[in-house]
Amino acid sequence: MGEIDDGTEPATLGLNTLQKAFKGTTSSWTKKGDGAVIIKFSSTDTKDVTVNIMSGGNRIDEVDALGGKTLYLDRWRPGFLGLPGTGGGSLVLWVPRSSQGGHLELKVKLNVS
């Protein structure tokens, strides 16, 4: 199987959003690059929210390399006693491996939900 071609089409990396929280998120992938995955957040939400970033089932700060794994963002708003409440949503996409380093940029939009 070959490498993923450069592009911005959401289906290329299987970018999928559940509910309204991340609707409008875009991505850009290039095979040649520095191996970086850059996530830029912008919010139109009127309340504070928490975004959990996971990759390969691990918290992002425990992952050495994202290539060849699923990247998962989960958003929630604290409810009673700080437990997850309303306004949740998820974003999932595949981060390809590239022999040329690769470079992925996500412009993650946080919406009112």
mmCIF file with all atom_site columns, C-alpha atoms in Angstrom:
data_model
loop_
_atom_site.group_PDB
_atom_site.id
_atom_site.type_symbol
_atom_site.label_atom_id
_atom_site.label_alt_id
_atom_site.label_comp_id
_atom_site.label_asym_id
_atom_site.label_entity_id
_atom_site.label_seq_id
_atom_site.pdbx_PDB_ins_code
_atom_site.Cartn_x
_atom_site.Cartn_y
_atom_site.Cartn_z
_atom_site.occupancy
_atom_site.B_iso_or_equiv
_atom_site.pdbx_formal_charge
_atom_site.auth_seq_id
_atom_site.auth_comp_id
_atom_site.auth_asym_id
_atom_site.auth_atom_id
_atom_site.pdbx_PDB_model_num
ATOM 1   C CA . MET A 1 1   ? 0.000   0.000  0.000  1.00 0.00 ? 1   MET A CA 1
ATOM 2   C CA . GLY A 1 2   ? 1.332   3.447  -0.918 1.00 0.00 ? 2   GLY A CA 1
ATOM 3   C CA . GLU A 1 3   ? 1.503   6.644  1.061  1.00 0.00 ? 3   GLU A CA 1
ATOM 4   C CA . ILE A 1 4   ? -1.338  9.145  1.446  1.00 0.00 ? 4   ILE A CA 1
ATOM 5   C CA . ASP A 1 5   ? -1.200  11.926 -1.167 1.00 0.00 ? 5   ASP A CA 1
ATOM 6   C CA . ASP A 1 6   ? -1.068  15.615 -0.248 1.00 0.00 ? 6   ASP A CA 1
ATOM 7   C CA . GLY A 1 7   ? -4.431  17.284 0.203  1.00 0.00 ? 7   GLY A CA 1
ATOM 8   C CA . THR A 1 8   ? -7.124  19.024 2.202  1.00 0.00 ? 8   THR A CA 1
ATOM 9   C CA . GLU A 1 9   ? -10.076 16.701 1.506  1.00 0.00 ? 9   GLU A CA 1
ATOM 10  C CA . PRO A 1 10  ? -11.535 15.541 4.868  1.00 0.00 ? 10  PRO A CA 1
ATOM 11  C CA . ALA A 1 11  ? -12.119 11.986 3.582  1.00 0.00 ? 11  ALA A CA 1
ATOM 12  C CA . THR A 1 12  ? -8.403  11.598 2.786  1.00 0.00 ? 12  THR A CA 1
ATOM 13  C CA . LEU A 1 13  ? -7.565  11.130 6.469  1.00 0.00 ? 13  LEU A CA 1
ATOM 14  C CA . GLY A 1 14  ? -11.018 9.956  7.518  1.00 0.00 ? 14  GLY A CA 1
ATOM 15  C CA . LEU A 1 15  ? -11.746 13.243 9.326  1.00 0.00 ? 15  LEU A CA 1
ATOM 16  C CA . ASN A 1 16  ? -15.113 12.797 10.978 1.00 0.00 ? 16  ASN A CA 1
ATOM 17  C CA . THR A 1 17  ? -16.948 14.976 13.491 1.00 0.00 ? 17  THR A CA 1
ATOM 18  C CA . LEU A 1 18  ? -19.717 13.796 15.799 1.00 0.00 ? 18  LEU A CA 1
ATOM 19  C CA . GLN A 1 19  ? -22.323 16.298 16.956 1.00 0.00 ? 19  GLN A CA 1
ATOM 20  C CA . LYS A 1 20  ? -21.821 20.042 16.384 1.00 0.00 ? 20  LYS A CA 1
ATOM 21  C CA . ALA A 1 21  ? -18.828 20.736 18.637 1.00 0.00 ? 21  ALA A CA 1
ATOM 22  C CA . PHE A 1 22  ? -16.110 20.476 15.944 1.00 0.00 ? 22  PHE A CA 1
ATOM 23  C CA . LYS A 1 23  ? -18.148 21.229 12.793 1.00 0.00 ? 23  LYS A CA 1
ATOM 24  C CA . GLY A 1 24  ? -16.136 23.368 10.359 1.00 0.00 ? 24  GLY A CA 1
ATOM 25  C CA . THR A 1 25  ? -12.752 21.846 11.292 1.00 0.00 ? 25  THR A CA 1
ATOM 26  C CA . THR A 1 26  ? -10.327 21.609 8.358  1.00 0.00 ? 26  THR A CA 1
ATOM 27  C CA . SER A 1 27  ? -7.064  19.771 7.750  1.00 0.00 ? 27  SER A CA 1
ATOM 28  C CA . SER A 1 28  ? -4.084  19.950 5.441  1.00 0.00 ? 28  SER A CA 1
ATOM 29  C CA . TRP A 1 29  ? -1.656  17.032 4.883  1.00 0.00 ? 29  TRP A CA 1
ATOM 30  C CA . THR A 1 30  ? 1.653   16.911 2.997  1.00 0.00 ? 30  THR A CA 1
ATOM 31  C CA . LYS A 1 31  ? 3.883   13.837 2.650  1.00 0.00 ? 31  LYS A CA 1
ATOM 32  C CA . LYS A 1 32  ? 7.057   15.897 2.660  1.00 0.00 ? 32  LYS A CA 1
ATOM 33  C CA . GLY A 1 33  ? 7.630   17.754 5.900  1.00 0.00 ? 33  GLY A CA 1
ATOM 34  C CA . ASP A 1 34  ? 9.017   17.918 9.412  1.00 0.00 ? 34  ASP A CA 1
ATOM 35  C CA . GLY A 1 35  ? 6.810   15.242 11.004 1.00 0.00 ? 35  GLY A CA 1
ATOM 36  C CA . ALA A 1 36  ? 4.823   17.863 12.915 1.00 0.00 ? 36  ALA A CA 1
ATOM 37  C CA . VAL A 1 37  ? 1.136   17.695 13.763 1.00 0.00 ? 37  VAL A CA 1
ATOM 38  C CA . ILE A 1 38  ? -0.061  21.233 14.484 1.00 0.00 ? 38  ILE A CA 1
ATOM 39  C CA . ILE A 1 39  ? -3.482  21.799 16.034 1.00 0.00 ? 39  ILE A CA 1
ATOM 40  C CA . LYS A 1 40  ? -4.843  25.356 16.047 1.00 0.00 ? 40  LYS A CA 1
ATOM 41  C CA . PHE A 1 41  ? -7.991  25.949 18.082 1.00 0.00 ? 41  PHE A CA 1
ATOM 42  C CA . SER A 1 42  ? -10.493 28.746 17.535 1.00 0.00 ? 42  SER A CA 1
ATOM 43  C CA . SER A 1 43  ? -13.670 28.991 19.563 1.00 0.00 ? 43  SER A CA 1
ATOM 44  C CA . THR A 1 44  ? -17.059 30.558 18.999 1.00 0.00 ? 44  THR A CA 1
ATOM 45  C CA . ASP A 1 45  ? -18.391 28.932 22.161 1.00 0.00 ? 45  ASP A CA 1
ATOM 46  C CA . THR A 1 46  ? -19.653 31.273 24.860 1.00 0.00 ? 46  THR A CA 1
ATOM 47  C CA . LYS A 1 47  ? -18.654 29.027 27.785 1.00 0.00 ? 47  LYS A CA 1
ATOM 48  C CA . ASP A 1 48  ? -15.455 27.322 28.916 1.00 0.00 ? 48  ASP A CA 1
ATOM 49  C CA . VAL A 1 49  ? -14.941 23.806 27.573 1.00 0.00 ? 49  VAL A CA 1
ATOM 50  C CA . THR A 1 50  ? -12.300 21.109 27.935 1.00 0.00 ? 50  THR A CA 1
ATOM 51  C CA . VAL A 1 51  ? -10.734 19.370 24.922 1.00 0.00 ? 51  VAL A CA 1
ATOM 52  C CA . ASN A 1 52  ? -9.083  16.004 25.540 1.00 0.00 ? 52  ASN A CA 1
ATOM 53  C CA . ILE A 1 53  ? -6.458  15.074 22.922 1.00 0.00 ? 53  ILE A CA 1
ATOM 54  C CA . MET A 1 54  ? -5.830  11.347 22.479 1.00 0.00 ? 54  MET A CA 1
ATOM 55  C CA . SER A 1 55  ? -3.750  9.333  20.020 1.00 0.00 ? 55  SER A CA 1
ATOM 56  C CA . GLY A 1 56  ? -3.535  5.573  19.782 1.00 0.00 ? 56  GLY A CA 1
ATOM 57  C CA . GLY A 1 57  ? -5.498  5.307  23.032 1.00 0.00 ? 57  GLY A CA 1
ATOM 58  C CA . ASN A 1 58  ? -2.931  7.345  24.989 1.00 0.00 ? 58  ASN A CA 1
ATOM 59  C CA . ARG A 1 59  ? -3.001  10.876 26.315 1.00 0.00 ? 59  ARG A CA 1
ATOM 60  C CA . ILE A 1 60  ? -1.155  13.017 23.792 1.00 0.00 ? 60  ILE A CA 1
ATOM 61  C CA . ASP A 1 61  ? 1.676   13.847 26.167 1.00 0.00 ? 61  ASP A CA 1
ATOM 62  C CA . GLU A 1 62  ? 2.571   10.152 26.333 1.00 0.00 ? 62  GLU A CA 1
ATOM 63  C CA . VAL A 1 63  ? 2.816   9.639  22.568 1.00 0.00 ? 63  VAL A CA 1
ATOM 64  C CA . ASP A 1 64  ? 6.261   9.808  20.961 1.00 0.00 ? 64  ASP A CA 1
ATOM 65  C CA . ALA A 1 65  ? 5.029   9.705  17.358 1.00 0.00 ? 65  ALA A CA 1
ATOM 66  C CA . LEU A 1 66  ? 1.539   10.223 15.945 1.00 0.00 ? 66  LEU A CA 1
ATOM 67  C CA . GLY A 1 67  ? 2.207   8.707  12.495 1.00 0.00 ? 67  GLY A CA 1
ATOM 68  C CA . GLY A 1 68  ? 0.213   5.565  11.791 1.00 0.00 ? 68  GLY A CA 1
ATOM 69  C CA . LYS A 1 69  ? -2.294  6.241  14.582 1.00 0.00 ? 69  LYS A CA 1
ATOM 70  C CA . THR A 1 70  ? -5.757  7.681  15.035 1.00 0.00 ? 70  THR A CA 1
ATOM 71  C CA . LEU A 1 71  ? -5.997  11.192 16.489 1.00 0.00 ? 71  LEU A CA 1
ATOM 72  C CA . TYR A 1 72  ? -9.076  11.720 18.637 1.00 0.00 ? 72  TYR A CA 1
ATOM 73  C CA . LEU A 1 73  ? -10.352 14.991 20.102 1.00 0.00 ? 73  LEU A CA 1
ATOM 74  C CA . ASP A 1 74  ? -13.161 14.873 22.638 1.00 0.00 ? 74  ASP A CA 1
ATOM 75  C CA . ARG A 1 75  ? -14.845 18.030 23.880 1.00 0.00 ? 75  ARG A CA 1
ATOM 76  C CA . TRP A 1 76  ? -16.997 18.432 26.944 1.00 0.00 ? 76  TRP A CA 1
ATOM 77  C CA . ARG A 1 77  ? -18.278 21.107 29.261 1.00 0.00 ? 77  ARG A CA 1
ATOM 78  C CA . PRO A 1 78  ? -18.025 20.555 33.028 1.00 0.00 ? 78  PRO A CA 1
ATOM 79  C CA . GLY A 1 79  ? -21.364 19.868 34.673 1.00 0.00 ? 79  GLY A CA 1
ATOM 80  C CA . PHE A 1 80  ? -22.425 19.134 38.235 1.00 0.00 ? 80  PHE A CA 1
ATOM 81  C CA . LEU A 1 81  ? -19.396 18.438 40.498 1.00 0.00 ? 81  LEU A CA 1
ATOM 82  C CA . GLY A 1 82  ? -17.069 18.914 37.520 1.00 0.00 ? 82  GLY A CA 1
ATOM 83  C CA . LEU A 1 83  ? -18.292 15.760 35.785 1.00 0.00 ? 83  LEU A CA 1
ATOM 84  C CA . PRO A 1 84  ? -18.678 15.858 32.000 1.00 0.00 ? 84  PRO A CA 1
ATOM 85  C CA . GLY A 1 85  ? -21.891 17.657 31.183 1.00 0.00 ? 85  GLY A CA 1
ATOM 86  C CA . THR A 1 86  ? -23.545 18.958 28.035 1.00 0.00 ? 86  THR A CA 1
ATOM 87  C CA . GLY A 1 87  ? -21.965 20.412 24.909 1.00 0.00 ? 87  GLY A CA 1
ATOM 88  C CA . GLY A 1 88  ? -19.816 17.440 23.990 1.00 0.00 ? 88  GLY A CA 1
ATOM 89  C CA . GLY A 1 89  ? -18.587 16.249 20.636 1.00 0.00 ? 89  GLY A CA 1
ATOM 90  C CA . SER A 1 90  ? -15.761 14.341 19.010 1.00 0.00 ? 90  SER A CA 1
ATOM 91  C CA . LEU A 1 91  ? -13.365 14.585 16.082 1.00 0.00 ? 91  LEU A CA 1
ATOM 92  C CA . VAL A 1 92  ? -11.461 11.593 14.706 1.00 0.00 ? 92  VAL A CA 1
ATOM 93  C CA . LEU A 1 93  ? -8.901  11.311 11.911 1.00 0.00 ? 93  LEU A CA 1
ATOM 94  C CA . TRP A 1 94  ? -6.012  9.117  10.776 1.00 0.00 ? 94  TRP A CA 1
ATOM 95  C CA . VAL A 1 95  ? -2.467  10.506 10.957 1.00 0.00 ? 95  VAL A CA 1
ATOM 96  C CA . PRO A 1 96  ? -0.518  8.784  8.132  1.00 0.00 ? 96  PRO A CA 1
ATOM 97  C CA . ARG A 1 97  ? 3.110   7.714  8.216  1.00 0.00 ? 97  ARG A CA 1
ATOM 98  C CA . SER A 1 98  ? 5.344   9.237  5.572  1.00 0.00 ? 98  SER A CA 1
ATOM 99  C CA . SER A 1 99  ? 8.864   8.283  4.538  1.00 0.00 ? 99  SER A CA 1
ATOM 100 C CA . GLN A 1 100 ? 9.344   12.006 3.786  1.00 0.00 ? 100 GLN A CA 1
ATOM 101 C CA . GLY A 1 101 ? 8.431   13.186 7.290  1.00 0.00 ? 101 GLY A CA 1
ATOM 102 C CA . GLY A 1 102 ? 4.875   14.339 6.650  1.00 0.00 ? 102 GLY A CA 1
ATOM 103 C CA . HIS A 1 103 ? 3.165   17.457 7.974  1.00 0.00 ? 103 HIS A CA 1
ATOM 104 C CA . LEU A 1 104 ? -0.432  17.776 9.195  1.00 0.00 ? 104 LEU A CA 1
ATOM 105 C CA . GLU A 1 105 ? -2.220  20.973 10.189 1.00 0.00 ? 105 GLU A CA 1
ATOM 106 C CA . LEU A 1 106 ? -5.672  21.028 11.758 1.00 0.00 ? 106 LEU A CA 1
ATOM 107 C CA . LYS A 1 107 ? -7.724  24.170 12.194 1.00 0.00 ? 107 LYS A CA 1
ATOM 108 C CA . VAL A 1 108 ? -10.095 22.982 14.897 1.00 0.00 ? 108 VAL A CA 1
ATOM 109 C CA . LYS A 1 109 ? -13.250 25.007 15.315 1.00 0.00 ? 109 LYS A CA 1
ATOM 110 C CA . LEU A 1 110 ? -15.043 24.825 18.671 1.00 0.00 ? 110 LEU A CA 1
ATOM 111 C CA . ASN A 1 111 ? -18.705 25.673 18.242 1.00 0.00 ? 111 ASN A CA 1
ATOM 112 C CA . VAL A 1 112 ? -21.547 26.430 20.611 1.00 0.00 ? 112 VAL A CA 1
ATOM 113 C CA . SER A 1 113 ? -23.399 23.183 21.185 1.00 0.00 ? 113 SER A CA 1
#
